[in-house]
mmCIF file of C-alpha atoms in Angstrom:
data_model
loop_
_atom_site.group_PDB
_atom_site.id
_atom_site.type_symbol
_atom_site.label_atom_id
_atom_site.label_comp_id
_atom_site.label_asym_id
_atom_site.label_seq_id
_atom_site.Cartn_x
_atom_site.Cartn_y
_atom_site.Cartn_z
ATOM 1 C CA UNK A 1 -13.206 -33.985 -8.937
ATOM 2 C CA UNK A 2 -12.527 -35.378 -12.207
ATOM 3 C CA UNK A 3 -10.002 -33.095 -14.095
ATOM 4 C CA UNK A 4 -9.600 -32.773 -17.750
ATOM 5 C CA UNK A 5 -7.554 -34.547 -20.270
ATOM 6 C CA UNK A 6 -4.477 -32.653 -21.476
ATOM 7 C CA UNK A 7 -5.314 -30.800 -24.825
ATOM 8 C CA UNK A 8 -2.968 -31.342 -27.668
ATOM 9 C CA UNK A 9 -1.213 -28.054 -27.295
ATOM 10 C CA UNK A 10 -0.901 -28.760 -23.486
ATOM 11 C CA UNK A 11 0.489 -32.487 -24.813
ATOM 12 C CA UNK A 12 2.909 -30.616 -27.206
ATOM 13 C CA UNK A 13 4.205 -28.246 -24.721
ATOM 14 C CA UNK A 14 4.843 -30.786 -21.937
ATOM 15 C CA UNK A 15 6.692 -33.038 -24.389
ATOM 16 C CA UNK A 16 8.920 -29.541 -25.102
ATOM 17 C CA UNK A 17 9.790 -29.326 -22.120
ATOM 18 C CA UNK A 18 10.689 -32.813 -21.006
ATOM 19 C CA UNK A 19 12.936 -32.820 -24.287
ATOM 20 C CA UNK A 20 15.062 -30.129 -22.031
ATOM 21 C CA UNK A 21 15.246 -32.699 -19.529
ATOM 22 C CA UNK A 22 12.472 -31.731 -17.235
ATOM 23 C CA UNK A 23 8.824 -32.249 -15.924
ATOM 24 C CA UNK A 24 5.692 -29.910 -16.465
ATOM 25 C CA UNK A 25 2.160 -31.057 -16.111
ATOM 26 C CA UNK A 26 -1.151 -29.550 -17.319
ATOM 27 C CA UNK A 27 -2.115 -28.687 -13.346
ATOM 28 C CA UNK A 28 1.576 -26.554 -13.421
ATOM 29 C CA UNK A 29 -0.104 -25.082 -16.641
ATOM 30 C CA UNK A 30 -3.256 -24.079 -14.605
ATOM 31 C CA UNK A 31 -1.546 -22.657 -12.063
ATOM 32 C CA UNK A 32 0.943 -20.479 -13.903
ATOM 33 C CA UNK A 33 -1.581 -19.096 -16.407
ATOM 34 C CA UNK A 34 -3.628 -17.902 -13.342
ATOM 35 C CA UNK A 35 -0.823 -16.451 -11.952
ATOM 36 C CA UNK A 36 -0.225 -14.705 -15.737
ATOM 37 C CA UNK A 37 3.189 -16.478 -16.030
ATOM 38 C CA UNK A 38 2.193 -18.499 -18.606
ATOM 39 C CA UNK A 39 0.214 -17.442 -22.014
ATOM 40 C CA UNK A 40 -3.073 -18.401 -22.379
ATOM 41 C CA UNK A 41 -3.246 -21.839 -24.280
ATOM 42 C CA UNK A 42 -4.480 -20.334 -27.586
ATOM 43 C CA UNK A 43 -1.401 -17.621 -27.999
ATOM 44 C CA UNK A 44 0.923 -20.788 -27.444
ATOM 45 C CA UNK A 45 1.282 -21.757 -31.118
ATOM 46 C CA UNK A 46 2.139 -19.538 -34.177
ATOM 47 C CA UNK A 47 -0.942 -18.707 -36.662
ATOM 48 C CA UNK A 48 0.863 -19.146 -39.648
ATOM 49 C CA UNK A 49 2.751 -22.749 -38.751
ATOM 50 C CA UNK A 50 0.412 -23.788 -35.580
ATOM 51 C CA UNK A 51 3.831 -24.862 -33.961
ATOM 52 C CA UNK A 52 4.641 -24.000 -30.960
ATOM 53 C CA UNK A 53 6.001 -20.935 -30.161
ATOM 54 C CA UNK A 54 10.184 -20.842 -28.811
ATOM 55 C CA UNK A 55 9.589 -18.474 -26.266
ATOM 56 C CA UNK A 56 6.694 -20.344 -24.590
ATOM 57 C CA UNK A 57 8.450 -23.204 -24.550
ATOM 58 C CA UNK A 58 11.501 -21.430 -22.831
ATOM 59 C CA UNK A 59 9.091 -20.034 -20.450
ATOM 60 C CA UNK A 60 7.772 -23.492 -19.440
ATOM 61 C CA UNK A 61 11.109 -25.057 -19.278
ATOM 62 C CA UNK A 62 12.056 -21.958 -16.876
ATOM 63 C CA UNK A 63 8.652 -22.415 -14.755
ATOM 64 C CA UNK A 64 9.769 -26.245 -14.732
ATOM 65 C CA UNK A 65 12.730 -25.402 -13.485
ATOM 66 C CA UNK A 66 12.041 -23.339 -10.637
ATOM 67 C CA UNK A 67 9.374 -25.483 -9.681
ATOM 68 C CA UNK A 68 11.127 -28.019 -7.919
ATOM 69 C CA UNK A 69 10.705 -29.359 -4.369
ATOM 70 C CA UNK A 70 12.396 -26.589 -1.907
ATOM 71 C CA UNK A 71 12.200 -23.926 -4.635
ATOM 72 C CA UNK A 72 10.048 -21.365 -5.532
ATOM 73 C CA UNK A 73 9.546 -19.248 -8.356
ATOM 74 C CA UNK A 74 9.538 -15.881 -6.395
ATOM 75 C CA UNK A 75 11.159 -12.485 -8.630
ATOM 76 C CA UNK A 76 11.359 -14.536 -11.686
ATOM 77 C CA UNK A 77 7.927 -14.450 -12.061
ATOM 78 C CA UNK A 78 8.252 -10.492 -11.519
ATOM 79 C CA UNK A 79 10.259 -10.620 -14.520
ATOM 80 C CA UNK A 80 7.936 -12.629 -16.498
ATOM 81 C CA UNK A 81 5.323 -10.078 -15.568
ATOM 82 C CA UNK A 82 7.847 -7.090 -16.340
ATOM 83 C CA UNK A 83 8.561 -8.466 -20.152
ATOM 84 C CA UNK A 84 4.950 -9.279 -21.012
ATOM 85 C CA UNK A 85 4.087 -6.066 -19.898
ATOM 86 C CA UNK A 86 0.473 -6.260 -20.070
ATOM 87 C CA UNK A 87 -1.676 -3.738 -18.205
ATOM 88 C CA UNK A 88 -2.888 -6.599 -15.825
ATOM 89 C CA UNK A 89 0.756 -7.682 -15.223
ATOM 90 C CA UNK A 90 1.790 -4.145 -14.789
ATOM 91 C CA UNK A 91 -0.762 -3.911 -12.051
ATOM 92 C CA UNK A 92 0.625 -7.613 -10.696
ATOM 93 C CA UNK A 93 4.091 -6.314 -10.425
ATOM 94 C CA UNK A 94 3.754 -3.112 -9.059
ATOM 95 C CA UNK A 95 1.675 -4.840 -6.368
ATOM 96 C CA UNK A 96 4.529 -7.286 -5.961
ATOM 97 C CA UNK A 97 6.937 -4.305 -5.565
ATOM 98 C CA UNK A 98 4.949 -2.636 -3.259
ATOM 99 C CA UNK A 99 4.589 -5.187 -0.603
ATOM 100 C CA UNK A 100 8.190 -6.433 -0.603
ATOM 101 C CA UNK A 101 9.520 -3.041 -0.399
ATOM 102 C CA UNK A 102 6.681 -2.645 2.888
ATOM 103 C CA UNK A 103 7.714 -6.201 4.010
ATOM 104 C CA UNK A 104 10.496 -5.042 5.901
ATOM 105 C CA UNK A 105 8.939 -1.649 7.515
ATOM 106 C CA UNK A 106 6.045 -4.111 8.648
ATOM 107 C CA UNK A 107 8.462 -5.797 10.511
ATOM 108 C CA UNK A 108 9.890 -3.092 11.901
ATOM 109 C CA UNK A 109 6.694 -1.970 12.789
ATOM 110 C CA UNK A 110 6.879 1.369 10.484
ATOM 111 C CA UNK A 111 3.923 2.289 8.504
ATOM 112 C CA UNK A 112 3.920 4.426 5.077
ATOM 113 C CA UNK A 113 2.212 7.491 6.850
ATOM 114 C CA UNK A 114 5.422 7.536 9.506
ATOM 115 C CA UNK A 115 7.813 8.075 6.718
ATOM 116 C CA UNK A 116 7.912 11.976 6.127
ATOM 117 C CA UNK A 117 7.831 13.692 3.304
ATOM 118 C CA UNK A 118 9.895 17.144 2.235
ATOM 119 C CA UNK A 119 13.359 18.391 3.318
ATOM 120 C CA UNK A 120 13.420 19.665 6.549
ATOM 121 C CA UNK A 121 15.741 18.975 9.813
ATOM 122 C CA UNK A 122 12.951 17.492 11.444
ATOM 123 C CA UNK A 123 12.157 14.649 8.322
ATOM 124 C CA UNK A 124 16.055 14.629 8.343
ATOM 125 C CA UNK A 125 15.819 13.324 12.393
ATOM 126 C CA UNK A 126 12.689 11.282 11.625
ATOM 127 C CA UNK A 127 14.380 9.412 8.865
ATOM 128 C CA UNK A 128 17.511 8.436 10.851
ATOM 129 C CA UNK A 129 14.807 7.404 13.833
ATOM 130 C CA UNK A 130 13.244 5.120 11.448
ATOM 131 C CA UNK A 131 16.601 3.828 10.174
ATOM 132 C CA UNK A 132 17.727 3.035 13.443
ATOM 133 C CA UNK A 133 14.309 0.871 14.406
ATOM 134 C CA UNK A 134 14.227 -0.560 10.488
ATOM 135 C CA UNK A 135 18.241 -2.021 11.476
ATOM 136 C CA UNK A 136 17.307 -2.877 15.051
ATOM 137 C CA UNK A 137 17.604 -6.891 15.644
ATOM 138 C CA UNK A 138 18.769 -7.483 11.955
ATOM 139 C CA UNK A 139 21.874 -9.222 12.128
ATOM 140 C CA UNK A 140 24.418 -8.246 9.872
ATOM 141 C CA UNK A 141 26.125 -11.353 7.334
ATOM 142 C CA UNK A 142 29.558 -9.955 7.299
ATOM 143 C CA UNK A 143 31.207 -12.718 5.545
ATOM 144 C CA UNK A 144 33.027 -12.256 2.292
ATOM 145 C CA UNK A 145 32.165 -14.728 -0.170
ATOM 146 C CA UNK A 146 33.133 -13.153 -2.930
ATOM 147 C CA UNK A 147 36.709 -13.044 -0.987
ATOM 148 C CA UNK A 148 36.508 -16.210 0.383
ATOM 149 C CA UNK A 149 35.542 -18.050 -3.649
ATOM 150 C CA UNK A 150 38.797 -15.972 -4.747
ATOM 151 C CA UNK A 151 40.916 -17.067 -1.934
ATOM 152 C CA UNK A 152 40.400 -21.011 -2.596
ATOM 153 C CA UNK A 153 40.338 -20.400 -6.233
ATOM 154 C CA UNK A 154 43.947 -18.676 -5.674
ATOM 155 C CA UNK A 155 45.024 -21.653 -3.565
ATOM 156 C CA UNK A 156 43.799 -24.075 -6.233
ATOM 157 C CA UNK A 157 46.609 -22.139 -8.866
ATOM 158 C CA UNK A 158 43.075 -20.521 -10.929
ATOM 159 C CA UNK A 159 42.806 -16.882 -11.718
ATOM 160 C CA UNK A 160 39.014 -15.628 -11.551
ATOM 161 C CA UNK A 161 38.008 -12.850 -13.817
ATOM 162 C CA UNK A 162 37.595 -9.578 -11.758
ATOM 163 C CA UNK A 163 33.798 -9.112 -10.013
ATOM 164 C CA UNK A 164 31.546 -7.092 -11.898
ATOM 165 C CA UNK A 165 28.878 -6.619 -8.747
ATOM 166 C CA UNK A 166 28.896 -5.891 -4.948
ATOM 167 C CA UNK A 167 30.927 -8.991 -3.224
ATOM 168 C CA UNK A 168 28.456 -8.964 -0.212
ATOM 169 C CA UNK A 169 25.388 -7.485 -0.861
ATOM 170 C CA UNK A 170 24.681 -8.030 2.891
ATOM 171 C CA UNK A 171 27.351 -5.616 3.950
ATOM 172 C CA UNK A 172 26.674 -3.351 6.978
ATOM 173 C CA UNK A 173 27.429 0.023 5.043
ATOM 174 C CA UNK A 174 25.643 -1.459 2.272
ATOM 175 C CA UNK A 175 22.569 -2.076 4.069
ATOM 176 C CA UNK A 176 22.483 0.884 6.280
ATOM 177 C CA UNK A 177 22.686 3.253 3.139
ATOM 178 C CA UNK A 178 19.628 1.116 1.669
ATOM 179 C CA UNK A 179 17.495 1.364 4.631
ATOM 180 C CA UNK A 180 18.318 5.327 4.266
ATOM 181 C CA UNK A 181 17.443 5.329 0.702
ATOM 182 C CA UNK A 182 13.827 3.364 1.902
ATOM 183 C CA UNK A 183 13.512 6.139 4.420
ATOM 184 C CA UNK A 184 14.722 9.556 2.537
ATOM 185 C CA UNK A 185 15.739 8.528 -0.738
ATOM 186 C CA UNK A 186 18.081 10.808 -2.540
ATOM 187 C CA UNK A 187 17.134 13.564 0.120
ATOM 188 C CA UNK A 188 19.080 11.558 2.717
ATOM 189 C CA UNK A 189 21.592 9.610 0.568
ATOM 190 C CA UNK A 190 23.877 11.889 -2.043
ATOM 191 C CA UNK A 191 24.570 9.942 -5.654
ATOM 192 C CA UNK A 192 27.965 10.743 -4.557
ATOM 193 C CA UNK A 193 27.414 9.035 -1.353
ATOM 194 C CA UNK A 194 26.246 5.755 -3.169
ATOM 195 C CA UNK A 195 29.189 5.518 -5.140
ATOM 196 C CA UNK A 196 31.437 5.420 -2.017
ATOM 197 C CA UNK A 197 29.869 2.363 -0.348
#
């Protein structure tokens, strides 16, 4: 099937972004407007200058980016969807959100309808049931790499500025109280709890 020629917009914007030292073609265009990543062509450009506009070109040299061989674009797209917040990308990421937060009760073989609902000493034994089959099998990374970065950078005579986030989001206690929250939420896990992990 013969495809079309590049418009000049489309020429414009791939030039853009090979200026930042990278590669987009007018089939990446295709595919990342249908997937509402991208603008449509004719909001590219500003009315009053017809130039192209900085943040689509930003968003194409991000796209660019993250599509490279062995990489995929994944939750940046989420946030793409998230800051245009259009009704149709609202409905794109909530769908997103949905089925990664289901992805790993499908694997543990836990539908929606098991989870219950309320505050009772029976939900209370169903959620730690649930727990138990959601951790089953899932193998714990218990290495710190936070620790082990600081270590070598110690060796090496370099102080590193003090972490700001969880050193290993894969933690055992870490994940255990997440699968609780996916389970009970705050009815099973305390805010005071959260802050102790």
């Amino acid at each position: 099937m013969t495809r079309t020629r590049p418009t000049v917009t489309e020429r414009a914007l791939i030039a853009e972004v090979s200026r930042c030292g990278l590669t987009a073609t007018r089939h990446q265009f295709e595919r990342w407007r249908a997937r509402h990543w991208l603008a449509p062509t004719d909001q590219w450009t500003d009315p009053a200058t017809r130039a192209l506009r900085y943040d689509i070109v930003h968003r194409a040299a991000w796209l660019a980016a993250l599509s490279q061989p062995g990489r995929g674009i994944s939750w940046i797209g989420w946030a793409f969807w998230a800051i245009d917040d259009t009704e149709q990308t609202a409905a794109l990421l909530r769908q997103a959100l949905l089925q990664a937060v289901q992805l790993p009760l499908r694997r543990a073989g836990i539908s929606l309808d098991q989870i219950p609902q309320g505050d009772s000493d029976a939900a209370f034994d169903t959620w730690q049931d649930l727990v138990e089959r959601l951790l089953r099998g899932r193998r714990a990374i218990g290495r710190d790499l936070d620790g082990l970065l600081r270590a070598h950078a110690r060796t090496a005579g370099l102080t590193l500025p003090g972490p700001r986030t969880v050193s290993n989001p894969f933690d055992a206690a870490l994940v255990r109280t997440g699968a609780r929250l996916l389970m009970g939420g705050t009815a099973d896990v305390s805010p005071e709890e959260l802050t102790d992990v």
